[in-house]
Coordinates of C-alpha atoms and ligand atoms in Angstrom, one line a residue:
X1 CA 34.4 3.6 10.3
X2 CA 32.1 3.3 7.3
X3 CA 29.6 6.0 7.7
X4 CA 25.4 4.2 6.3
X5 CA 23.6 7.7 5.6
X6 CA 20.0 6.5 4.7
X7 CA 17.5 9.4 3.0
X8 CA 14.0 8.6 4.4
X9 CA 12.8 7.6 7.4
X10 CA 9.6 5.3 6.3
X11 CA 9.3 1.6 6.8
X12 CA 12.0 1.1 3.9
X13 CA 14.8 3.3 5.6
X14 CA 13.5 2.5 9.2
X15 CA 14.0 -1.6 8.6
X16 CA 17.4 -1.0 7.2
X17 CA 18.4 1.5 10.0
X18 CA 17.2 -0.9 12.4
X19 CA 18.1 -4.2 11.1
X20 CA 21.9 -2.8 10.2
X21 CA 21.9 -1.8 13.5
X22 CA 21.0 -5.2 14.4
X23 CA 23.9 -7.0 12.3
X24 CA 26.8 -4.2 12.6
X25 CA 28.5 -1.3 14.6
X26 CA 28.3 0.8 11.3
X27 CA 27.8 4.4 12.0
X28 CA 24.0 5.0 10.8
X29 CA 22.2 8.3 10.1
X30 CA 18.7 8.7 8.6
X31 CA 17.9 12.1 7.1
X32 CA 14.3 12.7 6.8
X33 CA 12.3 15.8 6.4
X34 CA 8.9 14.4 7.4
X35 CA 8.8 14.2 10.9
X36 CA 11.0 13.8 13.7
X37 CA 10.5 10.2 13.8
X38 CA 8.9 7.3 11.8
X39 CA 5.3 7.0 12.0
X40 CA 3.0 4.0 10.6
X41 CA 2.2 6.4 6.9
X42 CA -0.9 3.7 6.9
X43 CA -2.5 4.4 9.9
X44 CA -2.8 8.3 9.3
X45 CA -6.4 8.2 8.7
X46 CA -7.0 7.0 12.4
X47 CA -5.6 10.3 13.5
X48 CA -7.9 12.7 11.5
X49 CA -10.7 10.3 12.4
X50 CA -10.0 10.8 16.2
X51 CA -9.8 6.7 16.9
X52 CA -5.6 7.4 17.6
X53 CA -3.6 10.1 18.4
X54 CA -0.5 10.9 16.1
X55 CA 1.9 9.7 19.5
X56 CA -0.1 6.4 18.8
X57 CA 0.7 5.4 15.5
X58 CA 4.9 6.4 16.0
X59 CA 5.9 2.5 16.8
X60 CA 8.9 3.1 18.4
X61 CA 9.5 5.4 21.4
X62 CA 11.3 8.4 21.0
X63 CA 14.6 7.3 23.3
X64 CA 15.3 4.2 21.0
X65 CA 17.1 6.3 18.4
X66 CA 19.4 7.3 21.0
X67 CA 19.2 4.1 22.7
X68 CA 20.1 2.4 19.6
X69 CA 22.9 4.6 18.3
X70 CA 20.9 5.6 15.1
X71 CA 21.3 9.1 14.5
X72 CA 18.1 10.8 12.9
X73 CA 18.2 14.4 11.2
X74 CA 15.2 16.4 10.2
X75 CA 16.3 18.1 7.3
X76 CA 15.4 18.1 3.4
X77 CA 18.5 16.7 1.3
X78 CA 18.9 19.1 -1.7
X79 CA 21.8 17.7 -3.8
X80 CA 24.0 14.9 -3.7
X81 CA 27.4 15.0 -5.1
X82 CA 28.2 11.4 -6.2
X83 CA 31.7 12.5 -6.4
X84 CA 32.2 13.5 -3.6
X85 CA 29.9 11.3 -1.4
X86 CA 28.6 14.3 0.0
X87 CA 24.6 15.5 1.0
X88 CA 23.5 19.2 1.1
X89 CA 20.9 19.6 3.4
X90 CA 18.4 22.5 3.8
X91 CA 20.1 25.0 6.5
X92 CA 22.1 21.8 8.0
X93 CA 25.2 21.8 6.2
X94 CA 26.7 18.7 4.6
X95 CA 27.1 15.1 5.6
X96 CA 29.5 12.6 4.0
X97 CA 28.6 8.6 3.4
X98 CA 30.6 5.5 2.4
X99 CA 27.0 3.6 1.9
X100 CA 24.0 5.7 0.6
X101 CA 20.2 4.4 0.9
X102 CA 17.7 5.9 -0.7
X103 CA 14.5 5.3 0.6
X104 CA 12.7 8.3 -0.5
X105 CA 8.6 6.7 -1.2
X106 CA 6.5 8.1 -3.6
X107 CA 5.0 11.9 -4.4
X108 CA 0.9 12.3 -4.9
X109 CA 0.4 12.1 -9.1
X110 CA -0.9 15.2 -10.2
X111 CA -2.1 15.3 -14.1
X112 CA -1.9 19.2 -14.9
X113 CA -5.4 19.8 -14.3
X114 CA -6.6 23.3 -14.6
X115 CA -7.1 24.6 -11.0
X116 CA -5.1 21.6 -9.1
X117 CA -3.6 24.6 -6.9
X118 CA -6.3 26.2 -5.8
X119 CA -7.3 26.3 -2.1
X120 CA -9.0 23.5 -0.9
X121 CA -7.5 21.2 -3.2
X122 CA -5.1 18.4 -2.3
X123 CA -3.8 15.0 -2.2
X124 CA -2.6 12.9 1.2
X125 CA 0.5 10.9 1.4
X126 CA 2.6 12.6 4.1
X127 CA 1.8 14.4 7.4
X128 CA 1.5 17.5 6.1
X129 CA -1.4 16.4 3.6
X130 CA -3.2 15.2 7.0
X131 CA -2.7 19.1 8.4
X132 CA -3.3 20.3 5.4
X133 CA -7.0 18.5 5.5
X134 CA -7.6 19.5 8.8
X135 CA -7.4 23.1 7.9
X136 CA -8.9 22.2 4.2
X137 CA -12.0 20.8 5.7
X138 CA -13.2 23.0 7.9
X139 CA -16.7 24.3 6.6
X140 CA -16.4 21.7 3.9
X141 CA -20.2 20.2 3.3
X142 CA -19.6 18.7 -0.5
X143 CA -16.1 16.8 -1.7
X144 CA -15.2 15.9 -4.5
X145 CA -12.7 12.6 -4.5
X146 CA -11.0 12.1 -7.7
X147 CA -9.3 8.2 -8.5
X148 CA -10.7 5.4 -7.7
X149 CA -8.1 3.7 -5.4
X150 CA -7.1 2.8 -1.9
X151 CA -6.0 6.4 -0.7
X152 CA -9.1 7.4 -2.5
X153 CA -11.4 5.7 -0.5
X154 CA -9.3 6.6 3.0
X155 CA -9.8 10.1 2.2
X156 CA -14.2 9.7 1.5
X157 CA -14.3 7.9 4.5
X158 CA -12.2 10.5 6.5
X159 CA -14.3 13.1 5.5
X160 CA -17.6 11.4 5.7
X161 CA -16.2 11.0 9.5
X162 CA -16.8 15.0 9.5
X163 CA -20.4 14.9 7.6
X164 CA -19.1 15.8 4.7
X165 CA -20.9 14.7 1.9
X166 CA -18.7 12.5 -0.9
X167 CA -18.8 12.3 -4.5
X168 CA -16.3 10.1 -5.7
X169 CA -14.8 10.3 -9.5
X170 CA -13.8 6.6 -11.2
X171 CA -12.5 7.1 -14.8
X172 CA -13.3 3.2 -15.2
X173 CA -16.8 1.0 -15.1
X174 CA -16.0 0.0 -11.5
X175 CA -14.2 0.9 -8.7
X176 CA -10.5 0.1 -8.9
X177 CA -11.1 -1.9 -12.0
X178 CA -7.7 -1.6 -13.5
X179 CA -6.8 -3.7 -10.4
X180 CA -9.9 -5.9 -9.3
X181 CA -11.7 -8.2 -11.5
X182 CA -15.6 -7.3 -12.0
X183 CA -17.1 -9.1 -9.1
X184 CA -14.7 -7.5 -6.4
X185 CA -15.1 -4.2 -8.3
X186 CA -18.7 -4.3 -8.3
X187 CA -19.2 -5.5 -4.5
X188 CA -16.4 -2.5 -3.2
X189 CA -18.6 0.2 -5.6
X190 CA -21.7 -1.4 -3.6
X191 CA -20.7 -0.9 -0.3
X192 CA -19.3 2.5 -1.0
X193 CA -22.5 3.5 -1.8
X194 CA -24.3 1.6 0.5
X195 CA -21.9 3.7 2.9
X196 CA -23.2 7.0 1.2
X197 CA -20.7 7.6 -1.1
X198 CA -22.0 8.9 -4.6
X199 CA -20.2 6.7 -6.7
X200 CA -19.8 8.5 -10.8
X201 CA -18.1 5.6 -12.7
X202 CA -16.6 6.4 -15.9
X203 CA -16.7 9.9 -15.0
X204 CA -13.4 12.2 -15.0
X205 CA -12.3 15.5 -13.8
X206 CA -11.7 18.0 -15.7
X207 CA -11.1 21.1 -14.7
X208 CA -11.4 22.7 -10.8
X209 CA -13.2 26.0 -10.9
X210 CA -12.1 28.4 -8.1
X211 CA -13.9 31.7 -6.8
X212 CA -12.0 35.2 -6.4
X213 CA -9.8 34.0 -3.5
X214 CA -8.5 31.3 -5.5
X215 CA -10.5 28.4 -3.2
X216 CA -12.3 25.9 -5.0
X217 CA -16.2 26.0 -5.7
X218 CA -16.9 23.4 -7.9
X219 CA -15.3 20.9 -10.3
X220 CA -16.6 20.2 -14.1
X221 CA -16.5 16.2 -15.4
X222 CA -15.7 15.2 -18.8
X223 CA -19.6 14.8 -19.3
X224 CA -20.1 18.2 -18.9
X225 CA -21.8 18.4 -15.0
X226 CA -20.9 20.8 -12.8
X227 CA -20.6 20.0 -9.3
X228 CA -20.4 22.6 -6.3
X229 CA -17.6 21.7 -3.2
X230 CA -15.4 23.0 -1.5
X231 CA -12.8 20.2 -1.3
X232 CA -11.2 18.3 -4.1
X233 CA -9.4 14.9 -2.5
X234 CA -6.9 14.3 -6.2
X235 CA -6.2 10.7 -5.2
X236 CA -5.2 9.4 -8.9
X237 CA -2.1 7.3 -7.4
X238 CA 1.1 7.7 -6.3
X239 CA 4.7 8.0 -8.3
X240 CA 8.6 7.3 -6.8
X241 CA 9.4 10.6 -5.6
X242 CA 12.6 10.6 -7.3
X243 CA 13.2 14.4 -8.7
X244 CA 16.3 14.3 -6.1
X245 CA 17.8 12.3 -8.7
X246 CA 17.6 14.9 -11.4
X247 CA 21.1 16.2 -11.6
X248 CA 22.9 12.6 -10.7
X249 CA 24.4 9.9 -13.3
X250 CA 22.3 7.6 -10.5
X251 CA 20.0 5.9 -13.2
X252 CA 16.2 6.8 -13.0
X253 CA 12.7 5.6 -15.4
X254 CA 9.5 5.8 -13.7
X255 CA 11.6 5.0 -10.2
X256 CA 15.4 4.5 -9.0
X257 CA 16.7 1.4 -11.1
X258 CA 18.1 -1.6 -8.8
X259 CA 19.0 -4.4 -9.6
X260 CA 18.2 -8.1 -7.6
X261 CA 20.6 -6.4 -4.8
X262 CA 19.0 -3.2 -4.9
X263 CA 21.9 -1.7 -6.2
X264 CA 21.5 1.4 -8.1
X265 CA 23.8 2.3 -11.3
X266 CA 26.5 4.1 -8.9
X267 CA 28.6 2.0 -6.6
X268 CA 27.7 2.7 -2.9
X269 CA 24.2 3.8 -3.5
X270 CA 20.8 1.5 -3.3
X271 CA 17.5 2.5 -3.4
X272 CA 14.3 0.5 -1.1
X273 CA 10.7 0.9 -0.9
X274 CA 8.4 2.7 -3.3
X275 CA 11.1 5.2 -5.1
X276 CA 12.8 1.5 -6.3
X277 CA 12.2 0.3 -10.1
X278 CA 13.3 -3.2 -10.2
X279 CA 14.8 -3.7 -13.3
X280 CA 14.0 -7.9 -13.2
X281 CA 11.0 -8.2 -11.0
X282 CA 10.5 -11.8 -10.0
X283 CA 7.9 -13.8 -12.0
X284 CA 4.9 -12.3 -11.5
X285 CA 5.8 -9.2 -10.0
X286 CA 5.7 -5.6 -11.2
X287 CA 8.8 -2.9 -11.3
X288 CA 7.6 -1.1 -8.9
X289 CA 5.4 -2.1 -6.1
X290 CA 4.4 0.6 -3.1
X291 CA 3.0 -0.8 -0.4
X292 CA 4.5 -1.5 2.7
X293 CA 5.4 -4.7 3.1
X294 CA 7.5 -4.7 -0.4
X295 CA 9.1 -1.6 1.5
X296 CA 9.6 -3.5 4.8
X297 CA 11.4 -6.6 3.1
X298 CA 13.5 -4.4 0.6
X299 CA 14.9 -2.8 4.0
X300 CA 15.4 -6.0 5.6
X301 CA 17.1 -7.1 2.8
X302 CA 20.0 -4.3 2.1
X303 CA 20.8 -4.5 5.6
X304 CA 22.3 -7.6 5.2
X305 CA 24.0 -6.5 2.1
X306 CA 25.2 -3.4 3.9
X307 CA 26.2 -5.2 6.6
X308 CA 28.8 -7.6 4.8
X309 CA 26.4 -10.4 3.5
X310 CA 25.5 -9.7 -0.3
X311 CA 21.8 -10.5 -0.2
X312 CA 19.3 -10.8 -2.9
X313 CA 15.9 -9.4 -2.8
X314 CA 13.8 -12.1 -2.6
X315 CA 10.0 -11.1 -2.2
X316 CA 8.3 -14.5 -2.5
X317 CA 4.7 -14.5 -3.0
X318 CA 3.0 -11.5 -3.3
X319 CA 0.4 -10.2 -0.6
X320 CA -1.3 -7.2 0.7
X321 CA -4.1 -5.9 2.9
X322 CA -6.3 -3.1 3.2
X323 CA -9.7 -1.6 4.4
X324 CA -12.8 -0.5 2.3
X325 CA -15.1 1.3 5.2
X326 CA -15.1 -1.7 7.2
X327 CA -14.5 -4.5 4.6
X328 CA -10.9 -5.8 5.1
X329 CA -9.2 -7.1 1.7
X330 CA -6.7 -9.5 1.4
X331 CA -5.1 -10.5 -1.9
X332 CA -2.2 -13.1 -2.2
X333 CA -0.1 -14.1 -5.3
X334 CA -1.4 -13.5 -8.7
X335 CA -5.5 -12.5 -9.3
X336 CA -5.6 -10.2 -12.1
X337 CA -8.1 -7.6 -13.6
X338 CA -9.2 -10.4 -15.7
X339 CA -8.2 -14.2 -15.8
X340 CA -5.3 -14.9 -18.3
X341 CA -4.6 -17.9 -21.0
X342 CA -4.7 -20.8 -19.3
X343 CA -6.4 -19.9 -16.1
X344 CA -9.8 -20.8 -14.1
X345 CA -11.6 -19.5 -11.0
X346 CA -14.0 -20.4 -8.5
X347 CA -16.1 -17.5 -7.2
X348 CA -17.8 -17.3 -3.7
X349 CA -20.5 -14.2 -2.6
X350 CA -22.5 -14.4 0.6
X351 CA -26.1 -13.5 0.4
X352 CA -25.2 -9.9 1.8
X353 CA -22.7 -9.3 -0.7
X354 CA -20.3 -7.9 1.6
X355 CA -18.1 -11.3 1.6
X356 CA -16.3 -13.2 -1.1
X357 CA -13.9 -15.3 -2.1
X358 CA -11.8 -16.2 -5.5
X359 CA -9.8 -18.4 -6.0
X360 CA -7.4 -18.1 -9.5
X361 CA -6.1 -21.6 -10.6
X362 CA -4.5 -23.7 -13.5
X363 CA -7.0 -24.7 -15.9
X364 CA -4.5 -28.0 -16.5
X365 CA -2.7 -28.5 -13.7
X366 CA -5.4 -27.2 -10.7
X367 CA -2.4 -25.3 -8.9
X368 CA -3.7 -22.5 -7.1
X369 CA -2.3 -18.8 -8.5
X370 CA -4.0 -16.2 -6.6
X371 CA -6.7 -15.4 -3.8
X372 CA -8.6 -12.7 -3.1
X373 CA -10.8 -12.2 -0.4
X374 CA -13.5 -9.4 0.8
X375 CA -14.8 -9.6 4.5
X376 CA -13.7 -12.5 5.6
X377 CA -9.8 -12.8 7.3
X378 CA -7.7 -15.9 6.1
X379 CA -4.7 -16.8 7.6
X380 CA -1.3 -15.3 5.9
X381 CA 1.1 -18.1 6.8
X382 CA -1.5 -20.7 5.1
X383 CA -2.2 -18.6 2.2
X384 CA 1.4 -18.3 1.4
X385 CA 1.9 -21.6 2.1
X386 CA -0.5 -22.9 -0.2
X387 CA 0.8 -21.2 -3.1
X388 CA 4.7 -21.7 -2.4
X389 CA 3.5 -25.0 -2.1
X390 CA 1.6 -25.7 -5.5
X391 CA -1.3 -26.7 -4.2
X392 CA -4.4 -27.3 -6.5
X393 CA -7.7 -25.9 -5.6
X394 CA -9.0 -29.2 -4.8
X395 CA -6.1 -29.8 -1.6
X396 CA -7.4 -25.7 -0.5
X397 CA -11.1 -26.4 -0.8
X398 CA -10.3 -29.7 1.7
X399 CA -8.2 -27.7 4.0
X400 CA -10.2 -24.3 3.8
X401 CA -10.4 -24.3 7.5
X402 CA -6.8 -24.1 7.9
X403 CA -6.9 -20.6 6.7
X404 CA -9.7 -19.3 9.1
X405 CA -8.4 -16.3 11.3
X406 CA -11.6 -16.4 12.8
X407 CA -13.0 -20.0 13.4
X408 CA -16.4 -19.2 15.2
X409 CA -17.2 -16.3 12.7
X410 CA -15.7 -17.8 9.4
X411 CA -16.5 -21.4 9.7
X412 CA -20.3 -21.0 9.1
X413 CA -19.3 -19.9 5.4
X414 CA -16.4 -22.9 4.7
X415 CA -19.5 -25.0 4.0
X416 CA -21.4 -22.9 2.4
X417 CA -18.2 -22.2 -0.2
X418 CA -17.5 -25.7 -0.6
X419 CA -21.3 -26.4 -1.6
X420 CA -20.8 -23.8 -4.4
X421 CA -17.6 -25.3 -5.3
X422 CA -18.6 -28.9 -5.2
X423 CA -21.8 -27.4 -7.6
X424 CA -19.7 -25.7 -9.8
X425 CA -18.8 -28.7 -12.4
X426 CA -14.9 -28.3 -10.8
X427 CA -14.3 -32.2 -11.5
X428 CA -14.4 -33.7 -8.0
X429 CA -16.5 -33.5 -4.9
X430 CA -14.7 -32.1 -2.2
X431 CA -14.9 -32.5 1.7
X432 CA -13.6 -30.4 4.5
X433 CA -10.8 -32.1 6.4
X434 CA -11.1 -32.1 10.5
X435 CA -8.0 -29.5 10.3
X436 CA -9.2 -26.7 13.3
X437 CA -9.8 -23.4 11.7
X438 CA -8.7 -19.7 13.1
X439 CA -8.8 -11.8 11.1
X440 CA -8.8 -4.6 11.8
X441 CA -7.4 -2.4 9.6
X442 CA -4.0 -3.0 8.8
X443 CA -1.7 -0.8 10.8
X444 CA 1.6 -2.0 9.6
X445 CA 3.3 -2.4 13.0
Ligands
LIG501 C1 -3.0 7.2 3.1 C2 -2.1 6.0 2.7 C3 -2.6 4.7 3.1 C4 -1.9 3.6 2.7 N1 -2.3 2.4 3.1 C5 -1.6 1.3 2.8 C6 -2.1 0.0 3.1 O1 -3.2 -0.2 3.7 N2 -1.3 -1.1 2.8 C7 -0.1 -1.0 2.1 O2 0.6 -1.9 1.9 N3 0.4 0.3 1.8 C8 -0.4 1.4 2.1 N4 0.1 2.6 1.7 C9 1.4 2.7 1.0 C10 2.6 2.6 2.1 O3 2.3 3.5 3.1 C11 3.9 3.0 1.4 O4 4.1 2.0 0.4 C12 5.0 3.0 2.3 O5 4.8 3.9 3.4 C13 6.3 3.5 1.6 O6 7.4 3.5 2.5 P1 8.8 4.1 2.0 O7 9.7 3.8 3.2 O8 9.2 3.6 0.7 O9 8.6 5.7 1.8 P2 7.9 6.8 2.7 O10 7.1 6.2 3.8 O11 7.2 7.7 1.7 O12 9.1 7.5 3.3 C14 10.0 8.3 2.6 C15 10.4 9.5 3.4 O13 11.5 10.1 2.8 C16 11.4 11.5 2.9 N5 12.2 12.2 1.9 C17 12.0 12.1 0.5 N6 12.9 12.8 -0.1 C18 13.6 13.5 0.8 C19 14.7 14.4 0.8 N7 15.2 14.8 -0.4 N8 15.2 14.8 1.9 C20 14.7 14.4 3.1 N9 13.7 13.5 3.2 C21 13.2 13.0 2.1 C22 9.9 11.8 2.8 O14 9.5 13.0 3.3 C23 9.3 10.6 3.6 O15 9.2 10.9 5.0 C24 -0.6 3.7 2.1 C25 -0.1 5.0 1.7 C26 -0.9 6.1 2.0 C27 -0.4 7.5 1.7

């Protein structure tokens, strides 16, 4: 019987153990040297913060491995011999495949900078960042967070959780500006400070300074200012972890090429998840995208091909979710940095400015290209719908409702977003339709 080995046991290998599992009686194994079993990699600030225990964010019980004939090994893969279709594992032997998945994720990016080893200084993407800051912070009054993204902002808020006090580097103008367009920049680098945070835009690490036991004691920016701590958080992004690949004619750039059936360039190997470079991306998606749904349908998807039914990756529209203290984010198809040729938006801020809305559409044709919203919860299926559907900004403003998660707490601001819309000089005034409207950090269960 055809043996599946699958390297990884995140939500990319996880969905294709479990969904093969569903559609054949091929003999699975999943190799991972994480943990024992898959955890929700998303929900590991809850665990330092002391709202979950580590049992709690596992989303399977232990027996269902067993129960489900999936075989799991804890154990680091060293080398694999293409040739062969063999795996060397750390102190376990050797393990031959007929199908090989690599669902490997990503490594913390580190840029060379002087003193990056030092005690005290870190990144967090796996479980053993998350021991790693429990023993890290210990004493810790100052922090120094450098990288102004989403893992960034986990770890300020984790620490501030412990009183420690958080200064956070951003190379760019705003927070997450090579991502978010001004407005949303400017109201996430508000509310991080209004949470305490000391925000330094354009400001840049350069080197870590450590004392005579090699722990950190202070970091020095590119203007010059010193600043004492004794934690540095390096949270500049993340990167396919793909150095396995080193020594294999498996093709690699920044990640593991695929192509639309996640195929690598060796027969009987494919790659899911955040180590997987796509070598077409879909219109208006990028190469390599590491979040968790992407890694959830990619393993969804190779199942099928695994299991007998070629099947191409087909992610649709794009969406994800995430948490800035307590201001959930949602952002679905295309809302860049800045608007491209062609496009328009309308732009919504409540008085707190804690809440907004954007919409991105045609200038020409009014079809809707992207949403992005701050403190308020829409509904995903409507969303998606909307833009699958081409519909202009006109149909959404009429149907806003539709996308309320949370009637009785959104629906005070549908009318206050259409006045400003019907103000705006759009073209058209614009009622709500009687359609009944209906949002916690995401946990990826
Ligand atoms: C703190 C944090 C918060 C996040 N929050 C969000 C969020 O809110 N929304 C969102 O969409 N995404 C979020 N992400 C990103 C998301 O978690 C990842 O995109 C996703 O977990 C990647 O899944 P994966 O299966 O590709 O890889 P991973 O989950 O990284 O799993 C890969 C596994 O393979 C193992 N492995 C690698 N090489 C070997 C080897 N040679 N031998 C044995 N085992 C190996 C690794 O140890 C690891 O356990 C977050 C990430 C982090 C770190």
């Amino acid at each position: 019987m055809k043996q599946v080995v699958i390297i990884g046991n995140g939500i990319s290998g996880i969905t294709a153990a479990r969904n093969i599992r569903k559609l054949s009686d091929l003999e699975i194994t999943v190799i991972s040297a994480e943990t024992d079993y898959f955890f929700s990699r998303t929900a590991l600030m809850y665990v330092f913060m002391g709202h979950m225990k580590f049992e709690h964010i596992k989303p399977y019980e232990d027996w269902f491995w067993k129960k489900n004939n999936i075989n799991l090994i804890n154990a680091y893969v060293n080398k694999i011999d293409v040739s062969e279709k063999k795996l060397y594992l750390s102190g376990a032997g050797t393990i031959e495949y007929s199908i090989l998945i690599l669902a490997l994720g990503s490594v913390t990016q580190m840029f060379g900078w002087p003193g990056q080893d030092l005690k005290g200084v870190q990144g967090l993407y796996s479980y053993q960042d998350l021991e790693l800051m429990e023993e890290n912070v210990i004493n810790v009054k100052h922090a120094v967070i450098t990288g102004g993204g989403l893992i960034g902002v986990e770890m300020a808020e984790m620490l501030m959780t412990r009183g420690v006090l958080v200064t956070f580097l951003v190379r760019e103008k705003g927070y997450w500006q090579n991502l978010l367009p001004e407005e949303e920049s400017q109201l996430v680098s508000r509310h991080l400070r209004s949470h305490g945070v000391e925000l330094k835009l354009e400001s840049e690490l350069e080197k870590i300074i450590g004392d005579e036991n090699g722990h950190v004691v202070s970091v020095k920016t590119n203007h010059g200012e010193i600043l004492d701590c004794e934690f540095v958080g390096l949270t500049a992004g993340v990167k396919p972890n793909i150095k396995l690949l080193e020594e294999t004619p498996v093709e690699t750039s920044k990640g593991i090429m695929v192509d639309l059936y996640l195929e690598t360039s060796v027969e009987d190997i494919y790659a899911i998840g955040d180590c997987a470079e796509m070598r077409m991306p879909e219109e208006g998606r990028i190469s390599i995208e590491a979040v968790w749904y992407a890694g959830r349908m990619m393993g969804e998807t190779i199942a099928h091909t695994v299991s007998g039914h070629k099947t191409a990756y087909k992610p649709g529209k794009w969406f994800n979710s995430a948490k800035f203290f307590d201001i959930e984010y949602q952002t679905y198809g295309n809302v860049g940095n800045v608007l491209h040729a062609g496009e328009d938006k309308f732009y919504w801020e409540d008085a707190s400015g804690t809440r907004c809305l954007k919409f991105v559409f045609d200038k020409e044709t009014n079809i809707l290209k992207g949403i992005n919203v701050f403190g308020l919860r829409m509904r995903h299926e409507v969303c998606d719908r909307w833009l699958r559907e081409n519909r202009t900004i006109f149909y959404v403003m009429e149907h806003l409702k539709e996308a309320d998660f949370n009637p009785e707490f959104s629906s005070k601001f549908d009318r206050e977003i259409l006045d400003k819309f019907n103000d705006g000089g759009f073209g058209a005034e614009v009622v709500l339709s009687k359609n009944q409207s209906v949002f916690s950090k995401f946990l990826g269960f």
